[in-house]
PDB file of C-alpha atoms in Angstrom:
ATOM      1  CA  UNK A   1    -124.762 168.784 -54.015  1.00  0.00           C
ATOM      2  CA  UNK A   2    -126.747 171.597 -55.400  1.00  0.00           C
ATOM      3  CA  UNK A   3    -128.583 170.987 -58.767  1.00  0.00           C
ATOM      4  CA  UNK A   4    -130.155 173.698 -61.248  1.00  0.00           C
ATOM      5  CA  UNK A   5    -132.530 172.377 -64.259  1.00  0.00           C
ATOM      6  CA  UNK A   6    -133.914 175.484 -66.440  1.00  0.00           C
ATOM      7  CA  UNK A   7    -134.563 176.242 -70.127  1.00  0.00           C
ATOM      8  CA  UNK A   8    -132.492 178.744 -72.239  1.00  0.00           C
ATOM      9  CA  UNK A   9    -135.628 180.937 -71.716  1.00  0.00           C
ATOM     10  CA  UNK A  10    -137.946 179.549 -68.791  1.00  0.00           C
ATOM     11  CA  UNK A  11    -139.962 182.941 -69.563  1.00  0.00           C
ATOM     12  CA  UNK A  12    -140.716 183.794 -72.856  1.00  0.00           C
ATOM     13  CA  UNK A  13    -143.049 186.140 -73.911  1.00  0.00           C
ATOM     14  CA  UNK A  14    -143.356 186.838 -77.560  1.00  0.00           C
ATOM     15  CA  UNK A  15    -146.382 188.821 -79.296  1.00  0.00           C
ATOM     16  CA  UNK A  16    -147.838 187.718 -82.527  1.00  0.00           C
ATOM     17  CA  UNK A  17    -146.280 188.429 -85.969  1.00  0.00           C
ATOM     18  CA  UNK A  18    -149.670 190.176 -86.919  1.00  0.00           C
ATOM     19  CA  UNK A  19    -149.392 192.896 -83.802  1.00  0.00           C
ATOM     20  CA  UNK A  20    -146.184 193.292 -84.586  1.00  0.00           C
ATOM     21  CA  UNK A  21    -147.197 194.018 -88.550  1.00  0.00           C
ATOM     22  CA  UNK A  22    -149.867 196.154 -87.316  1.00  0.00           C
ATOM     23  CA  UNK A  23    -147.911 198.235 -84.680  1.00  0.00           C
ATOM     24  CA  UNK A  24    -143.989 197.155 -84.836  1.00  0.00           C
ATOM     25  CA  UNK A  25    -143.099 200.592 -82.759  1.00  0.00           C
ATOM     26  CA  UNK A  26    -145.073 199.571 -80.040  1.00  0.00           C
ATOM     27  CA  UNK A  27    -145.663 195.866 -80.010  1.00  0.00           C
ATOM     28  CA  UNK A  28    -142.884 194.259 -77.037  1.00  0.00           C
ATOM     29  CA  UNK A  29    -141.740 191.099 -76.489  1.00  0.00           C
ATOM     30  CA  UNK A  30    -140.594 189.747 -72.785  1.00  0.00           C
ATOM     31  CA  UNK A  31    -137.559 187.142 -72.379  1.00  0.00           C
ATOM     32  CA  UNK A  32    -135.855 185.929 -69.008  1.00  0.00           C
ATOM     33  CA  UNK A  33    -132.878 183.916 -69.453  1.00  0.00           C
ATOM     34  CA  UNK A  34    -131.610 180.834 -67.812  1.00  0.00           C
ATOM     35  CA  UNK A  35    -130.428 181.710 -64.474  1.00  0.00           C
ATOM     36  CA  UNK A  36    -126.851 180.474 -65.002  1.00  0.00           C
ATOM     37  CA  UNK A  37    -126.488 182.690 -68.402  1.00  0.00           C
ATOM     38  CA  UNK A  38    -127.962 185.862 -66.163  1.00  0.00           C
ATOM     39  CA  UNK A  39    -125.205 185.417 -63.495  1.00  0.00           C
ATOM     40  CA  UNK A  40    -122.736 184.989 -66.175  1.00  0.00           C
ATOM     41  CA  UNK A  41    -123.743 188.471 -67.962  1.00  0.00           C
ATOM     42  CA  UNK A  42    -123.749 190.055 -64.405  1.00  0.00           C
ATOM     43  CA  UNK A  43    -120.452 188.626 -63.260  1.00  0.00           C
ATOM     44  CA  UNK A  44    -118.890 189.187 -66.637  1.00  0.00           C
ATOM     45  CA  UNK A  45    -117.512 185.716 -66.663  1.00  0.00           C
ATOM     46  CA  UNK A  46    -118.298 184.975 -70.150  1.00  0.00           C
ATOM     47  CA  UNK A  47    -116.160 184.557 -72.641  1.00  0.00           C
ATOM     48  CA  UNK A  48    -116.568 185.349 -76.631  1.00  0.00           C
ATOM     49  CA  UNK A  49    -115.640 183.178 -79.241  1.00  0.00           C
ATOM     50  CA  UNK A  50    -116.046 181.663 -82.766  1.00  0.00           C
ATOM     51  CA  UNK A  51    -119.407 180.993 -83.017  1.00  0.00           C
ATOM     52  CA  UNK A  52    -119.648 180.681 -86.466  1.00  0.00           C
ATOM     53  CA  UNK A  53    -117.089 177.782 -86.410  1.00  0.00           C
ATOM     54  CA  UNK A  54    -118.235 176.172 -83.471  1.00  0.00           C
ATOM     55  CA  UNK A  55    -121.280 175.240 -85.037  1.00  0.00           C
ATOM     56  CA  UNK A  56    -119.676 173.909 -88.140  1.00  0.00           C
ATOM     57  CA  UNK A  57    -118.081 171.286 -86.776  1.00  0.00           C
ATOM     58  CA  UNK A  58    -119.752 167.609 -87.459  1.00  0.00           C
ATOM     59  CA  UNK A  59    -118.493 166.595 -84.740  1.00  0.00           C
ATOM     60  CA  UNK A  60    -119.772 166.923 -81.358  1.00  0.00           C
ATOM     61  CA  UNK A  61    -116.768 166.741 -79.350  1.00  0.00           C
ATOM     62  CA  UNK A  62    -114.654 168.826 -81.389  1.00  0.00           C
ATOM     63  CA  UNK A  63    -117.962 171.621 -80.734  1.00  0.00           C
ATOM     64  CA  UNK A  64    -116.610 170.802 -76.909  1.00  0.00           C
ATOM     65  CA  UNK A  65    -113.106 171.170 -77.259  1.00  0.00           C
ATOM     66  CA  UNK A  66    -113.301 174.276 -79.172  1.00  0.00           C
ATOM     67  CA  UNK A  67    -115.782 175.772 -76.321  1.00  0.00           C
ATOM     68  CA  UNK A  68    -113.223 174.460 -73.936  1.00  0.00           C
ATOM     69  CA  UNK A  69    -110.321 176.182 -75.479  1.00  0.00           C
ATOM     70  CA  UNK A  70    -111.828 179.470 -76.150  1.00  0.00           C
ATOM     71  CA  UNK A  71    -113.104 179.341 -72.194  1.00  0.00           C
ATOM     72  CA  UNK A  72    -109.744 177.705 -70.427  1.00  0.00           C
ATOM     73  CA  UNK A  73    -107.045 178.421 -73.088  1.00  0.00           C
ATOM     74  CA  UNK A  74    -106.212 182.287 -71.911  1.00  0.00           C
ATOM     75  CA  UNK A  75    -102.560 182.474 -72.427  1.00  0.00           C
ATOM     76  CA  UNK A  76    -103.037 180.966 -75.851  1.00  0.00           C
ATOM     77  CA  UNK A  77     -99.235 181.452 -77.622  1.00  0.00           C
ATOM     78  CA  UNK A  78     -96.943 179.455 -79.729  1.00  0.00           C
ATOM     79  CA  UNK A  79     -94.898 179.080 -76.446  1.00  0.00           C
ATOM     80  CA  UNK A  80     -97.848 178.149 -73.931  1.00  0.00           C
ATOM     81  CA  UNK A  81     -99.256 174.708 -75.059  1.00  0.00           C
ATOM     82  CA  UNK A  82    -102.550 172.896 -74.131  1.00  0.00           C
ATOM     83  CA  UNK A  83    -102.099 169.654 -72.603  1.00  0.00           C
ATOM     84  CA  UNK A  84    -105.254 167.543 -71.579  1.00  0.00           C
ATOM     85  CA  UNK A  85    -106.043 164.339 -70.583  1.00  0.00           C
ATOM     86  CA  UNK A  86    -107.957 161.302 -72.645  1.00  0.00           C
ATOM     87  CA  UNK A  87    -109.807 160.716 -68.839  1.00  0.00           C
ATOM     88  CA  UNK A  88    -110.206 164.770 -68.699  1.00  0.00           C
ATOM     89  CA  UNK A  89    -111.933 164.733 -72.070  1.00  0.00           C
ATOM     90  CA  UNK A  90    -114.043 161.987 -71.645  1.00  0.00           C
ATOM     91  CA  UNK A  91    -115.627 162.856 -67.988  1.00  0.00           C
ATOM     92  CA  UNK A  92    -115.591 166.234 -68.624  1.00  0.00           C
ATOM     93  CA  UNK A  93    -117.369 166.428 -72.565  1.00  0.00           C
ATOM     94  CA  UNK A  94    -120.850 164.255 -71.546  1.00  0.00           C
ATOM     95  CA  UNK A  95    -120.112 163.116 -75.751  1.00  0.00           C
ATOM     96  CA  UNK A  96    -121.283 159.794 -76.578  1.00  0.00           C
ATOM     97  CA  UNK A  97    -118.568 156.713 -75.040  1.00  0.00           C
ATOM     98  CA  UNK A  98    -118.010 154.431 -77.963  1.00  0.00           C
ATOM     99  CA  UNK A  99    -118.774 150.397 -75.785  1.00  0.00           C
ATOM    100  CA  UNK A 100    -115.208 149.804 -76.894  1.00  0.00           C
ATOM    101  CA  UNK A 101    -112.337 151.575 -74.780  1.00  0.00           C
ATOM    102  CA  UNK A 102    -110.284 150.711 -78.112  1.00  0.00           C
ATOM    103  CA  UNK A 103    -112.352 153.569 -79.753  1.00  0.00           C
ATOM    104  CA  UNK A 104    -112.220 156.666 -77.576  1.00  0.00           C
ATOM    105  CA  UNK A 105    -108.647 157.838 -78.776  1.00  0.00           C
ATOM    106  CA  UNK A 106    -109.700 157.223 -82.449  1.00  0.00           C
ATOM    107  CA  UNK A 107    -113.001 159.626 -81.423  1.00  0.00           C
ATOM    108  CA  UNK A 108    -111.174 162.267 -80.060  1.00  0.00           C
ATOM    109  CA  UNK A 109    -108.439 162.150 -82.921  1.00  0.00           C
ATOM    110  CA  UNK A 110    -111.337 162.486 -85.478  1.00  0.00           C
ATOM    111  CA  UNK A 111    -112.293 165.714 -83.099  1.00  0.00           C
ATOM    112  CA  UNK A 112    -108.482 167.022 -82.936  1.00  0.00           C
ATOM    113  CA  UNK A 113    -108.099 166.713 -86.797  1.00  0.00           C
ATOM    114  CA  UNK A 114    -111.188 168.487 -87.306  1.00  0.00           C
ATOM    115  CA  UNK A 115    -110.013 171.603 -85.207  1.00  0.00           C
ATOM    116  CA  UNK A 116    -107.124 171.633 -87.156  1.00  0.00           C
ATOM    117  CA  UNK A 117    -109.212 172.055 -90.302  1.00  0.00           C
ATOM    118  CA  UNK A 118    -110.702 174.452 -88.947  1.00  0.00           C
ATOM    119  CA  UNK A 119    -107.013 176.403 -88.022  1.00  0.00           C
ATOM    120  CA  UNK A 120    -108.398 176.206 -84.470  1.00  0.00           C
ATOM    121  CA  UNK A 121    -104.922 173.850 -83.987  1.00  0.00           C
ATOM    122  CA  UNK A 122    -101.695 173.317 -85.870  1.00  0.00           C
ATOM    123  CA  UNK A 123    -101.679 170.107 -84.860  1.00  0.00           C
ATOM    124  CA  UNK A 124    -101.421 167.866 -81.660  1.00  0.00           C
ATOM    125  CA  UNK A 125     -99.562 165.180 -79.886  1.00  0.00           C
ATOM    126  CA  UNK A 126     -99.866 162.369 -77.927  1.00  0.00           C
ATOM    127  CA  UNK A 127     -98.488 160.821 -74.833  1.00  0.00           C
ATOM    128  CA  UNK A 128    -100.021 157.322 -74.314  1.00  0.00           C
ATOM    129  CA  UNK A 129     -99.561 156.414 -70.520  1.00  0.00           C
ATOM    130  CA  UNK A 130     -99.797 152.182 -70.703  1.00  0.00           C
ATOM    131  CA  UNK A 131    -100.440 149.996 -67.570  1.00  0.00           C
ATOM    132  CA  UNK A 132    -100.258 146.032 -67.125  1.00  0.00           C
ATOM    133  CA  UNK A 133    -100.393 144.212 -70.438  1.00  0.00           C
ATOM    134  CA  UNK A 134     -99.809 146.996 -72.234  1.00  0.00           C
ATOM    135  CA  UNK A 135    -103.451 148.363 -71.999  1.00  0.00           C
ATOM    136  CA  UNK A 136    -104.106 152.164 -72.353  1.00  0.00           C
ATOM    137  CA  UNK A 137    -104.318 153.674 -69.344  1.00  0.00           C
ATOM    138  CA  UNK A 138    -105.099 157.376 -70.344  1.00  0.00           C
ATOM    139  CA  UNK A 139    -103.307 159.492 -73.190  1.00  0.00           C
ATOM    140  CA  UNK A 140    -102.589 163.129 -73.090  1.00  0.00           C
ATOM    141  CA  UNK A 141    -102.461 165.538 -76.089  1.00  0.00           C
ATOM    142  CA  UNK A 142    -100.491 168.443 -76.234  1.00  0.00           C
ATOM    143  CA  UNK A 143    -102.324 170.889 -78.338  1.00  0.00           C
ATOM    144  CA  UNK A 144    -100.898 173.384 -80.743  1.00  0.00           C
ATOM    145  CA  UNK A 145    -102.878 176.135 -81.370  1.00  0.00           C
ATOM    146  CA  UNK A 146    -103.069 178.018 -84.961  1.00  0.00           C
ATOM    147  CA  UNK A 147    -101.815 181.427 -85.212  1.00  0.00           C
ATOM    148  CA  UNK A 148    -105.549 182.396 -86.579  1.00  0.00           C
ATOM    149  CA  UNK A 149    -106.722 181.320 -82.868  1.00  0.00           C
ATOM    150  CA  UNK A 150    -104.143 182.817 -81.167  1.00  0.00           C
ATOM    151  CA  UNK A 151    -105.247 186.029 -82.525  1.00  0.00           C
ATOM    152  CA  UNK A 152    -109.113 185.384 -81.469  1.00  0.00           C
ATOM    153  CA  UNK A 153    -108.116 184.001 -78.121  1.00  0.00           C
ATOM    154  CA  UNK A 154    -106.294 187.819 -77.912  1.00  0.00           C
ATOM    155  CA  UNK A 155    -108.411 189.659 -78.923  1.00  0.00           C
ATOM    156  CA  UNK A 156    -111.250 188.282 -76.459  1.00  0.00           C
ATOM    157  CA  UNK A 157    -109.214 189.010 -73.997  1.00  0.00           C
ATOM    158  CA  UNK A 158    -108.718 192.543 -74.970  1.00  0.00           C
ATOM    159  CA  UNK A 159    -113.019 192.891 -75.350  1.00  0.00           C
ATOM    160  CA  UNK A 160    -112.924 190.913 -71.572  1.00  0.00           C
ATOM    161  CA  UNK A 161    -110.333 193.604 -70.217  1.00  0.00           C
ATOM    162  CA  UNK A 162    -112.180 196.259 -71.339  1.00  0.00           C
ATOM    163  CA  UNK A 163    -115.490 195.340 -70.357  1.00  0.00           C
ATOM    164  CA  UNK A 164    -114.309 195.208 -66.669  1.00  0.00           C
ATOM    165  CA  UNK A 165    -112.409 198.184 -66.646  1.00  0.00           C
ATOM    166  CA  UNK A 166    -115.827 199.981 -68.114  1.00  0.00           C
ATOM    167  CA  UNK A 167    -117.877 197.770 -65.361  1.00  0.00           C
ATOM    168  CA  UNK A 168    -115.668 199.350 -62.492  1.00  0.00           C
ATOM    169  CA  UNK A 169    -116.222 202.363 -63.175  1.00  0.00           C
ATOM    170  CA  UNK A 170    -119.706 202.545 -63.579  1.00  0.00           C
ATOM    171  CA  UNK A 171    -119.776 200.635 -60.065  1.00  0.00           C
ATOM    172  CA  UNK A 172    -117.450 203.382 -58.740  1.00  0.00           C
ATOM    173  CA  UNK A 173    -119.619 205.750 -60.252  1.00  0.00           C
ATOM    174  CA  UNK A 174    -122.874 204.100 -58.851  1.00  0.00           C
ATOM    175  CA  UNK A 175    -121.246 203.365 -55.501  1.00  0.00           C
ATOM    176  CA  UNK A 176    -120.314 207.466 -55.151  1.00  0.00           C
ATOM    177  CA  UNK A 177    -123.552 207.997 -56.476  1.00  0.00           C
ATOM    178  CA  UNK A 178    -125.458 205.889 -53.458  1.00  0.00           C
ATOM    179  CA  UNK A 179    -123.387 207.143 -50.703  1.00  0.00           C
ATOM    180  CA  UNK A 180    -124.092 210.850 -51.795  1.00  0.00           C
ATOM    181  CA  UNK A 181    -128.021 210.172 -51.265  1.00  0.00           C
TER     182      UNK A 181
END
């Protein structure tokens, strides 16, 4: 199992505010970014999304879920639903585990109903799965996206399309370039 442990910035080189008052057309700053966020950039497997929202929300796990359906959610339409699990959510999300089991649905209710005020969803459903004496034995939602997400969820995938048709051809262009040297 391979691990990686770095800072946003493990490099950061920053001059003061009084060079850069003295000389701001030739004062420079240095900054290396984590080594996961530089492989994402260079792969172009990033995604874009509401930023603004995502930090708005109170709620740490509806921060996740929004992350997680701007990243996963591709196809979003009226006609293509998300469906996740209660056990997905909860190994997946690293949020806080309430010591009660009883909890966790009521947690990640308060999260749903906060993406829906937030017209991230229309709303959501549930599927409770029950084992012996009735006890919970995961729960799936069925998410509804809004129309307003939809749209976003669109048009980063128009931004993602176009970004790798413009990346192939400047690696076309630098691969005819290299062979004709």
């Amino acid at each position: 199992m391979a691990l990686i442990q770095s800072s946003i910035f493990p490099v950061l080189l920053l001059a003061s505010k009084g060079d850069w008052l003295k000389n701001p057309k030739q004062t420079r700053c240095y900054v290396q970014f984590n080594p996961l966020i530089t492989a994402s950039i260079n792969h172009i497997s990033y995604r874009q999304y509401d930023y603004l929202t995502y930090m708005s929300y109170k709620h740490r796990l509806a921060r996740w879920l929004h992350k997680r359906l701007a990243h996963n959610y591709i196809q979003a339409s009226l006609m293509d639903l998300y469906h996740i699990n209660m056990s997905t959510i909860i190994r997946d999300s690293g949020a806080y585990l309430a010591p009660r089991g009883d909890n966790r649905p009521r947690e990640i209710e308060t999260a749903l109903n906060e993406l829906k005020s937030k017209q991230v969803l229309m709303d959501f459903r549930k599927a409770i799965q029950r084992g012996p004496r009735n006890a919970i034995v995961d729960i799936t939602y069925t998410l509804y996206p809004d129309l307003s997400f939809i749209q976003e969820v669109k048009k980063a995938n128009a931004r993602s399309k176009k970004i790798a048709e413009v990346s192939a051809k400047q690696k076309a262009v630098l691969l005819a370039h290299h062979r004709t040297l």
